[in-house]
Short mmCIF file of C-alpha atoms and ligand atoms in Angstrom, two decimals:
data_model
loop_
_atom_site.label_atom_id
_atom_site.label_comp_id
_atom_site.label_asym_id
_atom_site.label_seq_id
_atom_site.Cartn_x
_atom_site.Cartn_y
_atom_site.Cartn_z
CA MET A 1 0.00 0.00 0.00
CA GLN A 2 1.27 3.49 -0.88
CA THR A 3 1.93 5.75 2.11
CA PRO A 4 -0.33 8.80 2.22
CA ASP A 5 1.67 11.73 0.87
CA SER A 6 0.47 15.07 2.17
CA THR A 7 2.49 16.99 -0.43
CA SER A 8 0.32 15.78 -3.30
CA MET A 9 -2.43 17.45 -5.27
CA VAL A 10 -5.15 14.86 -5.87
CA ILE A 11 -8.04 15.07 -8.34
CA VAL A 12 -10.97 12.65 -8.30
CA GLY A 13 -12.62 12.37 -11.71
CA ALA A 14 -10.48 12.33 -14.87
CA GLY A 15 -13.07 13.90 -17.15
CA HIS A 16 -12.97 17.33 -18.76
CA CYS A 17 -12.76 19.35 -15.55
CA GLY A 18 -10.37 17.00 -13.74
CA GLY A 19 -8.06 16.80 -16.75
CA ARG A 20 -7.98 20.55 -17.24
CA ALA A 21 -7.37 21.12 -13.52
CA ALA A 22 -4.38 18.74 -13.53
CA GLN A 23 -2.90 20.67 -16.44
CA ALA A 24 -3.66 24.02 -14.75
CA LEU A 25 -1.82 22.95 -11.57
CA ARG A 26 1.35 22.57 -13.64
CA THR A 27 0.73 25.82 -15.54
CA ALA A 28 0.36 27.59 -12.20
CA GLY A 29 3.80 26.32 -11.21
CA TRP A 30 3.11 23.32 -8.96
CA LEU A 31 6.18 21.06 -9.15
CA GLY A 32 5.07 18.38 -6.66
CA PRO A 33 3.12 15.17 -7.32
CA ILE A 34 -0.28 15.33 -9.04
CA HIS A 35 -2.54 12.28 -8.90
CA LEU A 36 -5.49 12.15 -11.29
CA VAL A 37 -7.90 9.33 -10.43
CA GLY A 38 -10.66 8.36 -12.85
CA ASP A 39 -12.78 5.26 -13.38
CA GLU A 40 -12.83 5.47 -17.18
CA PRO A 41 -10.07 3.66 -19.09
CA HIS A 42 -9.43 6.69 -21.33
CA ALA A 43 -7.28 9.72 -20.62
CA PRO A 44 -9.41 12.88 -20.11
CA TYR A 45 -11.44 13.92 -23.14
CA GLU A 46 -14.13 16.40 -24.18
CA ARG A 47 -17.67 15.03 -24.36
CA PRO A 48 -19.50 17.40 -26.79
CA PRO A 49 -18.43 15.46 -29.93
CA LEU A 50 -19.96 12.24 -28.52
CA SER A 51 -23.44 13.21 -29.70
CA LYS A 52 -22.25 15.06 -32.82
CA ASP A 53 -19.08 14.60 -34.92
CA LEU A 54 -17.99 11.37 -33.26
CA LEU A 55 -21.32 9.70 -34.11
CA THR A 56 -21.39 10.97 -37.68
CA GLY A 57 -17.75 10.11 -38.35
CA GLY A 58 -16.52 13.71 -38.57
CA LYS A 59 -14.17 13.09 -35.64
CA GLN A 60 -12.30 10.12 -34.21
CA ALA A 61 -12.13 9.26 -30.49
CA ALA A 62 -8.45 10.31 -30.30
CA GLU A 63 -9.42 13.82 -31.47
CA CYS A 64 -11.63 14.28 -28.38
CA ALA A 65 -8.67 13.86 -26.01
CA LEU A 66 -7.65 16.88 -23.95
CA HIS A 67 -3.99 15.93 -24.49
CA SER A 68 -1.93 13.34 -26.28
CA ALA A 69 -0.22 10.58 -24.27
CA ASP A 70 3.12 12.41 -24.78
CA ASP A 71 1.69 15.64 -23.37
CA TRP A 72 0.41 13.82 -20.26
CA ALA A 73 3.84 12.25 -19.81
CA SER A 74 5.59 15.62 -20.09
CA LEU A 75 3.23 17.10 -17.48
CA HIS A 76 4.34 14.37 -15.03
CA ILE A 77 0.81 13.65 -13.87
CA THR A 78 0.19 10.22 -12.35
CA ARG A 79 -3.03 8.77 -13.76
CA HIS A 80 -4.84 6.07 -11.80
CA VAL A 81 -7.61 4.12 -13.54
CA ALA A 82 -9.66 3.32 -10.45
CA GLN A 83 -12.79 4.31 -8.63
CA VAL A 84 -12.44 6.36 -5.48
CA THR A 85 -14.46 4.53 -2.85
CA ALA A 86 -13.95 6.73 0.24
CA LEU A 87 -12.76 10.18 1.25
CA HIS A 88 -11.10 10.64 4.66
CA PRO A 89 -11.02 14.39 5.34
CA ALA A 90 -9.61 13.92 8.88
CA SER A 91 -6.45 12.21 7.60
CA ARG A 92 -6.47 14.10 4.25
CA SER A 93 -6.50 10.88 2.25
CA ILE A 94 -8.69 8.92 -0.16
CA THR A 95 -9.16 5.20 -0.84
CA LEU A 96 -9.13 3.73 -4.35
CA SER A 97 -11.05 0.65 -5.48
CA GLY A 98 -7.87 -1.48 -5.40
CA GLY A 99 -7.36 -0.60 -1.73
CA GLN A 100 -4.60 1.97 -2.39
CA THR A 101 -4.56 5.11 -0.24
CA LEU A 102 -3.50 8.53 -1.54
CA GLY A 103 -2.79 11.45 0.77
CA TYR A 104 -3.36 15.02 -0.32
CA GLN A 105 -2.53 18.58 0.50
CA SER A 106 -5.48 19.72 -1.59
CA LEU A 107 -8.20 17.57 -3.15
CA LEU A 108 -10.47 18.38 -6.09
CA LEU A 109 -13.72 16.51 -6.65
CA ALA A 110 -14.62 16.67 -10.36
CA THR A 111 -16.81 13.60 -10.60
CA GLY A 112 -19.42 14.92 -13.07
CA GLY A 113 -22.68 12.99 -13.04
CA LYS A 114 -24.22 9.63 -13.83
CA VAL A 115 -26.79 9.28 -16.60
CA ARG A 116 -30.39 8.74 -15.59
CA THR A 117 -31.81 5.47 -16.87
CA LEU A 118 -35.37 4.66 -17.90
CA SER A 119 -37.14 3.28 -14.83
CA ILE A 120 -39.97 1.59 -16.70
CA PRO A 121 -40.57 -2.11 -17.44
CA GLY A 122 -38.08 -3.07 -20.17
CA GLY A 123 -35.93 0.00 -19.47
CA ASP A 124 -33.03 -2.34 -18.69
CA LEU A 125 -33.07 -4.23 -22.03
CA PRO A 126 -29.63 -4.26 -23.70
CA GLU A 127 -30.92 -2.28 -26.71
CA VAL A 128 -31.89 0.59 -24.39
CA LEU A 129 -28.79 2.81 -24.35
CA THR A 130 -27.52 5.97 -22.68
CA LEU A 131 -24.77 8.35 -23.80
CA ARG A 132 -22.17 9.76 -21.46
CA ASN A 133 -18.79 8.33 -22.39
CA LEU A 134 -16.68 7.11 -25.31
CA MET A 135 -17.79 3.50 -24.85
CA ASP A 136 -21.45 4.54 -24.93
CA ALA A 137 -20.78 6.51 -28.13
CA ALA A 138 -19.05 3.51 -29.75
CA THR A 139 -21.98 1.23 -28.87
CA LEU A 140 -24.57 3.70 -30.15
CA GLY A 141 -22.52 4.63 -33.23
CA SER A 142 -22.12 0.99 -34.29
CA ARG A 143 -25.93 0.65 -34.47
CA LEU A 144 -26.69 3.85 -36.42
CA VAL A 145 -26.70 2.51 -39.97
CA PRO A 146 -29.09 3.61 -42.73
CA GLY A 147 -32.64 2.38 -42.07
CA HIS A 148 -31.99 1.66 -38.38
CA ARG A 149 -35.00 2.61 -36.26
CA LEU A 150 -33.90 4.81 -33.37
CA LEU A 151 -36.25 5.93 -30.64
CA VAL A 152 -34.89 8.82 -28.60
CA VAL A 153 -36.45 9.45 -25.20
CA GLY A 154 -35.91 13.06 -24.13
CA GLY A 155 -36.12 16.30 -26.08
CA GLY A 156 -33.19 17.97 -24.34
CA PHE A 157 -29.85 18.84 -25.93
CA ILE A 158 -28.35 15.34 -25.99
CA GLY A 159 -31.53 13.72 -27.34
CA LEU A 160 -31.90 16.34 -30.07
CA GLU A 161 -28.23 16.22 -31.06
CA VAL A 162 -28.34 12.42 -31.32
CA ALA A 163 -31.58 12.65 -33.34
CA ALA A 164 -29.86 15.05 -35.76
CA SER A 165 -26.77 12.83 -36.05
CA ALA A 166 -28.90 9.73 -36.62
CA ARG A 167 -30.86 11.45 -39.39
CA LYS A 168 -27.57 12.46 -41.06
CA LEU A 169 -26.65 8.76 -40.97
CA GLY A 170 -29.92 7.75 -42.65
CA CYS A 171 -31.70 6.31 -39.60
CA GLU A 172 -35.46 6.48 -39.02
CA VAL A 173 -35.82 8.59 -35.89
CA THR A 174 -38.69 9.04 -33.46
CA LEU A 175 -38.24 11.32 -30.46
CA VAL A 176 -40.58 11.37 -27.48
CA GLU A 177 -40.60 14.17 -24.94
CA GLY A 178 -42.80 14.26 -21.84
CA ALA A 179 -43.13 18.06 -21.73
CA PRO A 180 -45.27 20.03 -24.16
CA ARG A 181 -42.13 21.48 -25.77
CA LEU A 182 -38.46 20.79 -26.44
CA MET A 183 -35.42 21.78 -24.34
CA GLY A 184 -37.37 22.61 -21.19
CA ARG A 185 -36.74 25.91 -19.43
CA ALA A 186 -33.18 26.16 -20.74
CA VAL A 187 -34.32 27.95 -23.90
CA PRO A 188 -37.21 30.31 -24.67
CA GLU A 189 -40.38 29.12 -26.39
CA PRO A 190 -39.72 30.74 -29.81
CA VAL A 191 -36.36 28.98 -30.09
CA ALA A 192 -37.85 25.65 -28.96
CA GLU A 193 -40.53 26.05 -31.66
CA ARG A 194 -37.94 26.67 -34.37
CA ALA A 195 -35.92 23.66 -33.24
CA LEU A 196 -39.07 21.53 -33.34
CA ALA A 197 -39.87 22.72 -36.87
CA LEU A 198 -36.30 21.99 -37.99
CA HIS A 199 -36.30 18.44 -36.60
CA ARG A 200 -39.66 17.70 -38.17
CA ALA A 201 -38.49 19.13 -41.50
CA GLN A 202 -35.42 16.88 -41.28
CA GLY A 203 -37.70 13.85 -40.94
CA VAL A 204 -37.73 13.21 -37.19
CA ARG A 205 -41.10 12.11 -35.85
CA VAL A 206 -41.38 14.20 -32.68
CA LEU A 207 -44.06 13.37 -30.10
CA LEU A 208 -44.52 15.94 -27.33
CA GLY A 209 -46.34 15.33 -24.04
CA ALA A 210 -45.50 11.66 -24.50
CA SER A 211 -44.66 9.49 -21.45
CA PRO A 212 -42.95 6.14 -21.95
CA HIS A 213 -44.80 3.41 -20.06
CA SER A 214 -42.99 0.18 -20.94
CA ILE A 215 -40.73 -1.49 -23.50
CA ALA A 216 -41.08 -5.07 -24.70
CA ARG A 217 -39.11 -7.12 -27.21
CA THR A 218 -41.39 -8.34 -30.01
CA ALA A 219 -40.93 -10.04 -33.39
CA GLU A 220 -40.91 -6.56 -35.06
CA GLY A 221 -38.29 -5.17 -32.70
CA LEU A 222 -38.49 -3.22 -29.46
CA CYS A 223 -41.98 -1.96 -28.84
CA MET A 224 -42.40 1.04 -26.57
CA ALA A 225 -45.87 1.68 -25.20
CA LEU A 226 -46.61 5.27 -24.24
CA ALA A 227 -48.96 6.16 -21.37
CA ASP A 228 -51.70 7.09 -23.89
CA GLY A 229 -51.48 3.63 -25.51
CA THR A 230 -49.45 4.68 -28.58
CA GLN A 231 -46.93 2.03 -29.60
CA ILE A 232 -43.59 2.77 -31.25
CA VAL A 233 -41.41 0.06 -32.76
CA ALA A 234 -37.65 0.59 -32.87
CA ASP A 235 -34.33 -1.26 -33.03
CA THR A 236 -32.59 0.90 -30.43
CA VAL A 237 -33.84 3.21 -27.70
CA LEU A 238 -31.60 6.02 -26.49
CA ALA A 239 -32.52 7.55 -23.13
CA GLY A 240 -31.35 11.17 -23.14
CA ILE A 241 -33.00 12.11 -19.86
CA GLY A 242 -30.22 13.91 -18.03
CA ILE A 243 -27.67 13.17 -15.36
CA VAL A 244 -27.55 13.17 -11.59
CA PRO A 245 -24.39 13.93 -9.65
CA ASP A 246 -23.28 11.07 -7.45
CA LEU A 247 -23.36 12.59 -3.97
CA ALA A 248 -22.95 9.40 -1.93
CA LEU A 249 -19.14 9.67 -1.78
CA PRO A 250 -18.93 13.32 -0.60
CA GLY A 251 -22.02 12.87 1.59
CA ALA A 252 -20.51 9.91 3.44
CA ALA A 253 -17.38 11.98 4.11
CA GLY A 254 -19.43 14.75 5.72
CA LEU A 255 -19.25 17.33 2.93
CA ALA A 256 -22.26 19.61 2.57
CA VAL A 257 -24.32 18.52 -0.43
CA GLY A 258 -27.50 19.86 -2.00
CA ARG A 259 -28.28 19.40 -5.70
CA GLY A 260 -24.51 18.96 -6.06
CA ILE A 261 -21.46 19.31 -3.83
CA CYS A 262 -21.91 22.72 -2.19
CA VAL A 263 -19.03 25.13 -2.76
CA ASN A 264 -18.50 28.85 -2.17
CA ALA A 265 -17.39 31.34 -4.82
CA GLN A 266 -13.80 30.10 -4.41
CA LEU A 267 -15.02 26.54 -5.14
CA GLN A 268 -14.15 25.40 -1.59
CA THR A 269 -16.38 22.69 -0.14
CA SER A 270 -17.49 22.75 3.49
CA LEU A 271 -14.31 20.90 4.57
CA PRO A 272 -10.74 22.31 4.53
CA GLY A 273 -8.49 21.52 1.58
CA ILE A 274 -11.31 20.02 -0.52
CA PHE A 275 -12.61 21.74 -3.65
CA ALA A 276 -15.29 20.74 -6.17
CA ALA A 277 -15.83 21.88 -9.77
CA GLY A 278 -17.58 21.03 -13.02
CA ASP A 279 -20.95 19.30 -13.40
CA VAL A 280 -20.91 18.07 -9.78
CA ALA A 281 -20.49 21.47 -8.08
CA GLU A 282 -23.31 23.65 -6.79
CA PHE A 283 -21.94 27.17 -6.60
CA PRO A 284 -23.18 30.77 -6.18
CA SER A 285 -24.00 32.35 -9.54
CA VAL A 286 -21.95 35.46 -10.26
CA LEU A 287 -25.07 37.21 -11.60
CA SER A 288 -27.69 36.34 -8.99
CA GLY A 289 -25.78 34.85 -6.04
CA GLN A 290 -28.23 31.93 -6.14
CA LEU A 291 -26.84 28.40 -5.94
CA VAL A 292 -26.66 26.83 -9.39
CA ARG A 293 -25.22 23.72 -10.97
CA GLN A 294 -24.20 23.79 -14.59
CA GLU A 295 -23.65 20.92 -16.95
CA THR A 296 -21.66 22.70 -19.64
CA TRP A 297 -18.29 22.51 -21.34
CA HIS A 298 -17.55 26.12 -20.46
CA ASN A 299 -18.28 25.60 -16.77
CA ALA A 300 -15.98 22.54 -16.61
CA GLU A 301 -13.25 24.38 -18.50
CA THR A 302 -13.28 27.63 -16.53
CA GLN A 303 -13.91 26.20 -13.05
CA ALA A 304 -10.96 23.82 -13.53
CA ALA A 305 -8.55 26.76 -13.76
CA ILE A 306 -9.93 28.52 -10.67
CA ALA A 307 -10.05 25.31 -8.61
CA ALA A 308 -6.42 24.52 -9.49
CA GLN A 309 -5.30 28.02 -8.55
CA ASN A 310 -7.09 27.81 -5.21
CA MET A 311 -5.79 24.29 -4.47
CA LEU A 312 -2.38 25.99 -4.49
CA GLY A 313 -3.51 28.74 -2.10
CA GLY A 314 -4.75 31.28 -4.66
CA ILE A 315 -2.76 34.28 -5.84
CA ASP A 316 -0.50 35.99 -3.28
CA GLY A 317 -2.32 34.05 -0.57
CA ASN A 318 -5.78 35.22 -1.69
CA LEU A 319 -8.21 32.65 -3.03
CA VAL A 320 -9.67 33.55 -6.42
CA ALA A 321 -13.45 33.80 -6.94
CA TYR A 322 -15.15 32.10 -9.87
CA THR A 323 -16.75 34.92 -11.85
CA ALA A 324 -17.29 33.50 -15.35
CA PHE A 325 -20.70 34.09 -16.94
CA PRO A 326 -22.65 30.97 -17.90
CA TRP A 327 -22.53 30.00 -21.57
CA PHE A 328 -23.33 26.92 -23.61
CA TRP A 329 -24.02 25.83 -27.15
CA SER A 330 -25.74 22.98 -28.92
CA ASP A 331 -25.26 21.92 -32.56
CA GLN A 332 -28.19 20.33 -34.35
CA TYR A 333 -27.82 19.68 -38.11
CA HIS A 334 -26.32 22.85 -39.62
CA TYR A 335 -27.93 24.97 -36.87
CA GLN A 336 -26.50 26.25 -33.63
CA LEU A 337 -28.06 27.33 -30.36
CA GLN A 338 -26.22 29.45 -27.81
CA VAL A 339 -27.33 30.71 -24.41
CA ALA A 340 -25.25 33.22 -22.45
CA GLY A 341 -25.87 34.69 -18.99
CA GLU A 342 -28.98 33.94 -16.97
CA PRO A 343 -32.15 34.74 -18.95
CA ALA A 344 -34.28 33.80 -15.91
CA LEU A 345 -33.14 37.02 -14.16
CA ALA A 346 -34.71 39.26 -16.81
CA THR A 347 -37.70 41.54 -16.37
CA HIS A 348 -38.12 42.03 -20.13
CA SER A 349 -36.69 40.91 -23.45
CA ALA A 350 -36.03 42.03 -27.01
CA THR A 351 -36.12 39.82 -30.09
CA ARG A 352 -33.95 40.56 -33.11
CA ALA A 353 -34.25 38.73 -36.42
CA LEU A 354 -30.98 37.31 -37.73
CA ASP A 355 -29.90 36.17 -41.18
CA GLY A 356 -32.07 33.45 -42.69
CA ASP A 357 -34.56 32.20 -40.11
CA GLY A 358 -32.22 32.95 -37.19
CA LEU A 359 -33.26 34.87 -34.12
CA LEU A 360 -31.59 36.40 -31.09
CA ILE A 361 -33.43 37.12 -27.87
CA PHE A 362 -31.85 39.56 -25.44
CA TYR A 363 -32.80 39.51 -21.75
CA LEU A 364 -32.69 42.73 -19.72
CA ASP A 365 -33.14 43.59 -16.05
CA ALA A 366 -35.21 46.52 -14.76
CA SER A 367 -32.34 48.94 -15.42
CA ASP A 368 -31.99 47.83 -19.06
CA THR A 369 -28.76 45.94 -18.39
CA LEU A 370 -28.28 42.74 -20.35
CA VAL A 371 -28.42 39.62 -18.16
CA GLY A 372 -28.71 37.02 -20.90
CA ALA A 373 -29.05 36.21 -24.58
CA CYS A 374 -30.27 33.22 -26.52
CA GLY A 375 -29.59 32.81 -30.22
CA TRP A 376 -30.49 30.23 -32.85
CA GLY A 377 -29.86 29.96 -36.55
CA GLU A 378 -27.81 28.42 -39.34
CA THR A 379 -24.30 28.25 -37.90
CA SER A 380 -22.59 29.75 -40.94
CA ARG A 381 -24.97 32.73 -40.97
CA VAL A 382 -25.36 33.58 -37.29
CA ALA A 383 -22.09 32.54 -35.60
CA LYS A 384 -20.67 36.09 -35.54
CA ASP A 385 -23.85 37.59 -34.09
CA LEU A 386 -24.11 34.92 -31.39
CA LYS A 387 -20.49 35.56 -30.39
CA LEU A 388 -21.13 39.30 -30.19
CA ALA A 389 -24.30 38.78 -28.16
CA ARG A 390 -22.32 36.74 -25.64
CA THR A 391 -19.73 39.53 -25.38
CA LEU A 392 -22.47 42.13 -24.83
CA VAL A 393 -23.87 40.04 -21.96
CA GLU A 394 -20.44 39.52 -20.40
CA LYS A 395 -19.72 43.23 -20.60
CA GLY A 396 -23.01 44.10 -18.89
CA VAL A 397 -24.12 46.37 -21.73
CA THR A 398 -27.05 48.70 -21.11
CA ALA A 399 -29.44 49.36 -24.00
CA SER A 400 -33.14 49.79 -24.68
CA ALA A 401 -35.16 46.79 -25.84
CA GLU A 402 -36.22 48.76 -28.93
CA ALA A 403 -32.61 49.45 -29.99
CA LEU A 404 -31.56 45.82 -29.41
CA ALA A 405 -34.47 44.55 -31.50
CA ASP A 406 -33.73 46.88 -34.41
CA PRO A 407 -31.67 45.02 -37.05
CA ALA A 408 -30.65 48.39 -38.52
CA THR A 409 -28.37 48.99 -35.50
CA LYS A 410 -25.25 46.84 -35.71
CA LEU A 411 -24.65 44.71 -32.60
CA LYS A 412 -21.07 46.03 -32.45
CA ALA A 413 -22.45 49.52 -31.79
CA PHE A 414 -23.70 48.41 -28.35
CA LEU A 415 -20.15 47.68 -27.17
CA SER A 416 -19.76 51.39 -26.39
CA ASN A 417 -22.48 50.97 -23.70
CA ALA A 418 -20.35 48.44 -21.78
CA ARG A 419 -20.13 48.57 -17.99
C1 FAD B 1 -22.89 13.58 -25.21
C2 FAD B 1 -22.60 14.91 -24.56
C3 FAD B 1 -22.62 16.06 -25.34
C4 FAD B 1 -22.36 17.30 -24.75
N1 FAD B 1 -22.42 18.43 -25.52
C5 FAD B 1 -22.21 19.63 -24.96
C6 FAD B 1 -22.32 20.83 -25.75
O1 FAD B 1 -22.57 20.78 -26.95
N2 FAD B 1 -22.12 22.01 -25.13
C7 FAD B 1 -21.82 22.11 -23.80
O2 FAD B 1 -21.66 23.23 -23.29
N3 FAD B 1 -21.72 20.99 -23.03
C8 FAD B 1 -21.91 19.76 -23.58
N4 FAD B 1 -21.83 18.63 -22.80
C9 FAD B 1 -21.57 18.77 -21.36
C10 FAD B 1 -20.09 18.72 -21.00
O3 FAD B 1 -19.42 17.74 -21.73
C11 FAD B 1 -19.97 18.45 -19.49
O4 FAD B 1 -20.54 19.55 -18.83
C12 FAD B 1 -18.54 18.22 -19.05
O5 FAD B 1 -18.02 17.04 -19.59
C13 FAD B 1 -18.47 18.16 -17.52
O6 FAD B 1 -17.16 17.89 -17.13
P1 FAD B 1 -16.85 17.23 -15.70
O7 FAD B 1 -15.37 17.00 -15.67
O8 FAD B 1 -17.49 18.01 -14.63
O9 FAD B 1 -17.58 15.83 -15.73
P2 FAD B 1 -17.21 14.57 -16.62
O10 FAD B 1 -16.63 15.03 -17.92
O11 FAD B 1 -18.42 13.71 -16.64
O12 FAD B 1 -16.07 13.83 -15.81
C14 FAD B 1 -16.28 13.21 -14.56
C15 FAD B 1 -15.40 11.96 -14.50
O13 FAD B 1 -15.35 11.49 -13.14
C16 FAD B 1 -15.43 10.07 -13.16
N5 FAD B 1 -15.84 9.63 -11.81
C17 FAD B 1 -17.03 9.84 -11.20
N6 FAD B 1 -17.02 9.33 -9.95
C18 FAD B 1 -15.78 8.79 -9.76
C19 FAD B 1 -15.16 8.11 -8.66
N7 FAD B 1 -15.80 7.89 -7.53
N8 FAD B 1 -13.88 7.70 -8.82
C20 FAD B 1 -13.21 7.90 -9.98
N9 FAD B 1 -13.75 8.55 -11.06
C21 FAD B 1 -15.01 8.99 -10.95
C22 FAD B 1 -16.45 9.81 -14.26
O14 FAD B 1 -16.42 8.48 -14.72
C23 FAD B 1 -15.96 10.81 -15.32
O15 FAD B 1 -14.94 10.26 -16.10
C24 FAD B 1 -22.06 17.37 -23.37
C25 FAD B 1 -22.04 16.20 -22.59
C26 FAD B 1 -22.30 14.98 -23.18
C27 FAD B 1 -22.29 13.72 -22.34
#
């Protein structure tokens, strides 16, 4: 058994956030040991391509990696392929599935989340898949051949992206969503409507307000019965119904947990020397101060850097606060969606038409300061505008709803109203 080493930096979870944090520790000048423990066989990689280019063949698994094997070697980071089974805050150590113990000076929990599975009769059949990691993507990808009948459960980002990829590959796609519209509260109604129209135009059969009741294997294939009696036959079912952070490990160690592992603005948990970041962390929003958890690439990327800095004691002895504005994107066919800031904080909004059938909705507070923006349109035609909208939100631009809605005023012009 390895002796606990209190001079080590230890990271649990070798996903996007954990991998970036390990790299950031070196960039910030840490010369001591770094242990990165993850239960996936692969070195850290980015997940967004799993539902997009990796499925359609536009990207290979190796291209999703955060770093090449040589880069990891040159960073002198010790990778452990193991599950962490216990945290021992009192002795500043953790236990790995093989029984090994690692001691730490600072510990980062970047354990992401586990996919929700379909808890209905037949939900555990082998043809009922989920998508979170490279192995899931390989299994799903191997089935998506022309004519394959795919039934997607869940009209959120992952379900819609997989539906788009499957259509590109010539599959017959049905998507069922329990809510009356797509993408829940994460995007405004007009954008959800356009996305729905696009998917239907691309040949996806979309059923809204549809609750899966059971799945049975029949001579025709898998047969899903909906609560209203509708039956859908498919070869594969993909459940894209979200993730839940695994809070048993931090909870058992006495860390404060809520909808995630609770951290303050410096990403410190309730116990000394332990930080949390990425999908698993519940942190105070820079805009509202309310506790939020975000499941986005940008959150994993930017929190990793702050967590690493603070694991080393911050800058000049002062811990650094996480102040990045929320932002995420989703690619569906040749369209892109982007949401920046926190639209839910708005008192009013302004809608601007973009090139083609694109649209951009700005969200303003009572003092006409931008608190969010949501844009949608053909990627090649709206990318520049969506990028500018994000900048305007980040800069806290003040403008009237009328001016923002007026396509005659260039978006760039609003930069002069920055905070
Ligand atoms: C298919 C897909 C498409 C996506 N597309 C987009 C997109 O277009 N735009 C966007 O903004 N975001 C997207 N995301 C979200 C984004 O990828 C995540 O927010 C990001 O990966 C979160 O990083 P993380 O490091 O917090 O978690 P993860 O990347 O999930 O990493 C956590 C790691 O910890 C490991 N782990 C957990 N518990 C333990 C333990 N006890 N011991 C050891 N290891 C453990 C897990 O196995 C995992 O490897 C997508 C996600 C998926 C799955």
